[in-house]
């Protein structure tokens, strides 16, 4: 048996602990119906043609800095920080499966494969390159080194946080959970977990946070749990979400019971409302500026 | 003791060969945290509702312990990038590249590219782009010299040692109202099980100074609080000269660091609470941006015009 640091053993035990609570299917169905009802009402207020994609970042932003929602540009910009997780989980996956001996070697392999895939995808389209690969391929050596260094640090933190031998068949990275609000409501939830393990046939999620554990960590952990639950039947919904903040060494555990799901759903609906308001404001501001520009131009033409 | 070391010697010093690594005291980190929080409780209670988080990093700690008025004046003044700061940042980037990839082909292009891709938050690229050609060439030559020293003297660490660069460490105290924070240039070693197993390295491109030691002790304390195990070794590497200051970490090191952090954190809390900063004239008063409004500082410096330590004009210019 391998000896591991106490806090690694503790986190792993917490992740893999037997399931204590089950969410009653009737309670879950009611909660889900209420959530759908609230979201449909909010979705109806969105400007015509708008679609709101909600992720953990948006929920956090709406909760902590609602004033900033209006100025956020949805355009995604790749950077070493935005792609360290994507490269990092692939690297940890390689290490856990025994394909690479350590994060540095694994990250180098993942990046090299990304470059190959990007080259093939450019030529033939037969391969789908990871989203970061084309951007990474276009970087000079100094830029690539930063991407690699960030990913190595991130991957090392995740790899050394868990006693992987105690986690049978973990899904590291894996696909995001997507949930489309029914009845044509233009609201989509995206949930992400860094590791998924099976405990008594129910998923236990592990999420890696940045910096210190925030005061509203229950929402931060509850959100991926809620989205994963929405995508599944009650009996196979997640049993818990474990959060680890390697930079501060903090660990939090959120059992996904009816109370946690309800509290998260309430916070998420409030966040969606903030985003809907900001979209309405934005659309109004755009309309006003266009009509203002038109009137100036008409006035100018008349003058 | 510092000396210019060949690669093997440097590795031996970092590993602390021949020295037994300390056994981890599982209660030490918790005790240190309690000590800090007990010491801060009154200062935190005096913070106004809604006050910003008090962030304690090596820079704010050094400044506030030197002179509270100096810290406050520096925060009010626009951030100035100097040639020395730019060189330090560029060499840090190259060190990171060297440790991660083992290759530095074009030091200047590589270092500048690293800031370009990462958003140039500190304005380093903007600063070097704005330098006159001759100054930029001189800076580039300095950076190239440091890079050559690194390649020649610094061993690319084995990936098995889990080297990670620019590792951010944050320790929230008192419910997150005070956060101790640092970014360690290089961390080696896997998390400790029963004996300390982590080594922290700071890179300095400037002159070797005694004042760099407390920075390392601060990082050792951060690592102990974060991971529950202190590092077994801390080291400062001077890329210009190849000198390595390495020292073991024991309980005394951590307790001394804690006393210093507590003193600084209490002062930072007081300033956040709006208390008038204490003025402590010192040998850096002549360079303080607050000098024009500081009578004790003017008396100490013998002038009311602050010196500028950058290569950009001022009364003293390193590159001019």
mmCIF file of C-alpha atoms in Angstrom, chain A residues 3-8 78-81 102-105 135 139-150 152-153 156-157 159-161 211-213 245-250, chain B residues 33 96-97 100-101 103 105 109-111 113-115 117-118 121 158-172 179 190-194 224-229:
data_model
loop_
_atom_site.group_PDB
_atom_site.id
_atom_site.type_symbol
_atom_site.label_atom_id
_atom_site.label_comp_id
_atom_site.label_asym_id
_atom_site.label_seq_id
_atom_site.Cartn_x
_atom_site.Cartn_y
_atom_site.Cartn_z
ATOM 1 C CA UNK A 3 1.532 5.984 1.795
ATOM 2 C CA UNK A 4 0.090 9.343 0.941
ATOM 3 C CA UNK A 5 -0.047 12.663 2.764
ATOM 4 C CA UNK A 6 -2.825 12.855 5.331
ATOM 5 C CA UNK A 7 -4.810 15.522 3.532
ATOM 6 C CA UNK A 8 -4.661 13.567 0.264
ATOM 7 C CA UNK A 78 -7.515 31.782 -25.294
ATOM 8 C CA UNK A 79 -4.689 32.390 -22.841
ATOM 9 C CA UNK A 80 -2.312 30.223 -20.823
ATOM 10 C CA UNK A 81 -4.729 30.477 -17.905
ATOM 11 C CA UNK A 102 4.712 12.629 -14.368
ATOM 12 C CA UNK A 103 2.877 15.862 -15.239
ATOM 13 C CA UNK A 104 5.787 17.512 -17.062
ATOM 14 C CA UNK A 105 6.149 14.593 -19.483
ATOM 15 C CA UNK A 135 -4.030 28.986 -30.969
ATOM 16 C CA UNK A 139 2.481 30.978 -30.561
ATOM 17 C CA UNK A 140 6.212 31.707 -30.531
ATOM 18 C CA UNK A 141 8.478 29.578 -28.318
ATOM 19 C CA UNK A 142 8.273 31.927 -25.344
ATOM 20 C CA UNK A 143 4.470 31.880 -25.460
ATOM 21 C CA UNK A 144 4.354 28.103 -25.743
ATOM 22 C CA UNK A 145 6.634 27.801 -22.732
ATOM 23 C CA UNK A 146 4.180 29.781 -20.591
ATOM 24 C CA UNK A 147 1.267 27.589 -21.698
ATOM 25 C CA UNK A 148 3.283 24.494 -20.869
ATOM 26 C CA UNK A 149 4.445 25.818 -17.520
ATOM 27 C CA UNK A 150 0.933 26.833 -16.451
ATOM 28 C CA UNK A 152 2.335 21.563 -15.607
ATOM 29 C CA UNK A 153 1.678 23.486 -12.411
ATOM 30 C CA UNK A 156 0.725 18.661 -10.687
ATOM 31 C CA UNK A 157 -1.661 20.234 -8.199
ATOM 32 C CA UNK A 159 -2.415 14.854 -9.563
ATOM 33 C CA UNK A 160 -1.015 15.275 -6.073
ATOM 34 C CA UNK A 161 -4.373 16.119 -4.482
ATOM 35 C CA UNK A 211 -7.126 31.026 -5.235
ATOM 36 C CA UNK A 212 -8.945 30.757 -1.921
ATOM 37 C CA UNK A 213 -12.225 29.007 -1.296
ATOM 38 C CA UNK A 245 -8.369 24.824 -3.864
ATOM 39 C CA UNK A 246 -4.738 23.758 -4.261
ATOM 40 C CA UNK A 247 -3.370 27.283 -4.010
ATOM 41 C CA UNK A 248 -4.765 27.654 -0.515
ATOM 42 C CA UNK A 249 -4.908 23.977 0.459
ATOM 43 C CA UNK A 250 -8.619 24.225 1.237
ATOM 44 C CA UNK B 33 -2.504 29.377 11.949
ATOM 45 C CA UNK B 96 10.399 29.423 -16.012
ATOM 46 C CA UNK B 97 10.969 28.473 -19.630
ATOM 47 C CA UNK B 100 9.859 23.734 -18.051
ATOM 48 C CA UNK B 101 11.323 23.106 -21.489
ATOM 49 C CA UNK B 103 15.492 25.274 -24.050
ATOM 50 C CA UNK B 105 16.971 29.808 -28.062
ATOM 51 C CA UNK B 109 12.181 37.149 -28.108
ATOM 52 C CA UNK B 110 11.212 34.307 -25.772
ATOM 53 C CA UNK B 111 10.917 36.510 -22.715
ATOM 54 C CA UNK B 113 6.644 36.568 -26.065
ATOM 55 C CA UNK B 114 5.910 35.119 -22.642
ATOM 56 C CA UNK B 115 4.463 38.448 -21.544
ATOM 57 C CA UNK B 117 0.773 35.713 -24.499
ATOM 58 C CA UNK B 118 -0.017 36.257 -20.852
ATOM 59 C CA UNK B 121 -0.410 42.702 -16.865
ATOM 60 C CA UNK B 158 14.154 16.018 -13.407
ATOM 61 C CA UNK B 159 10.409 15.923 -14.186
ATOM 62 C CA UNK B 160 10.192 13.261 -11.494
ATOM 63 C CA UNK B 161 10.785 15.999 -8.920
ATOM 64 C CA UNK B 162 7.479 17.540 -10.002
ATOM 65 C CA UNK B 163 8.910 20.988 -10.686
ATOM 66 C CA UNK B 164 6.234 23.658 -10.887
ATOM 67 C CA UNK B 165 6.904 27.257 -11.646
ATOM 68 C CA UNK B 166 5.300 30.491 -10.502
ATOM 69 C CA UNK B 167 3.158 28.581 -8.067
ATOM 70 C CA UNK B 168 0.643 30.839 -6.383
ATOM 71 C CA UNK B 169 0.031 30.272 -2.692
ATOM 72 C CA UNK B 170 -2.800 31.969 -0.805
ATOM 73 C CA UNK B 171 -3.622 31.538 2.843
ATOM 74 C CA UNK B 172 -6.877 33.075 4.056
ATOM 75 C CA UNK B 179 -5.003 36.811 2.892
ATOM 76 C CA UNK B 190 5.878 16.008 -4.091
ATOM 77 C CA UNK B 191 3.651 16.775 -1.096
ATOM 78 C CA UNK B 192 5.083 15.504 2.139
ATOM 79 C CA UNK B 193 3.917 12.322 3.805
ATOM 80 C CA UNK B 194 5.906 11.923 6.994
ATOM 81 C CA UNK B 224 3.530 25.241 5.837
ATOM 82 C CA UNK B 225 0.117 26.846 6.347
ATOM 83 C CA UNK B 226 -1.169 25.760 2.954
ATOM 84 C CA UNK B 227 -0.031 22.165 2.844
ATOM 85 C CA UNK B 228 0.356 21.354 6.519
ATOM 86 C CA UNK B 229 4.048 20.612 6.020
#
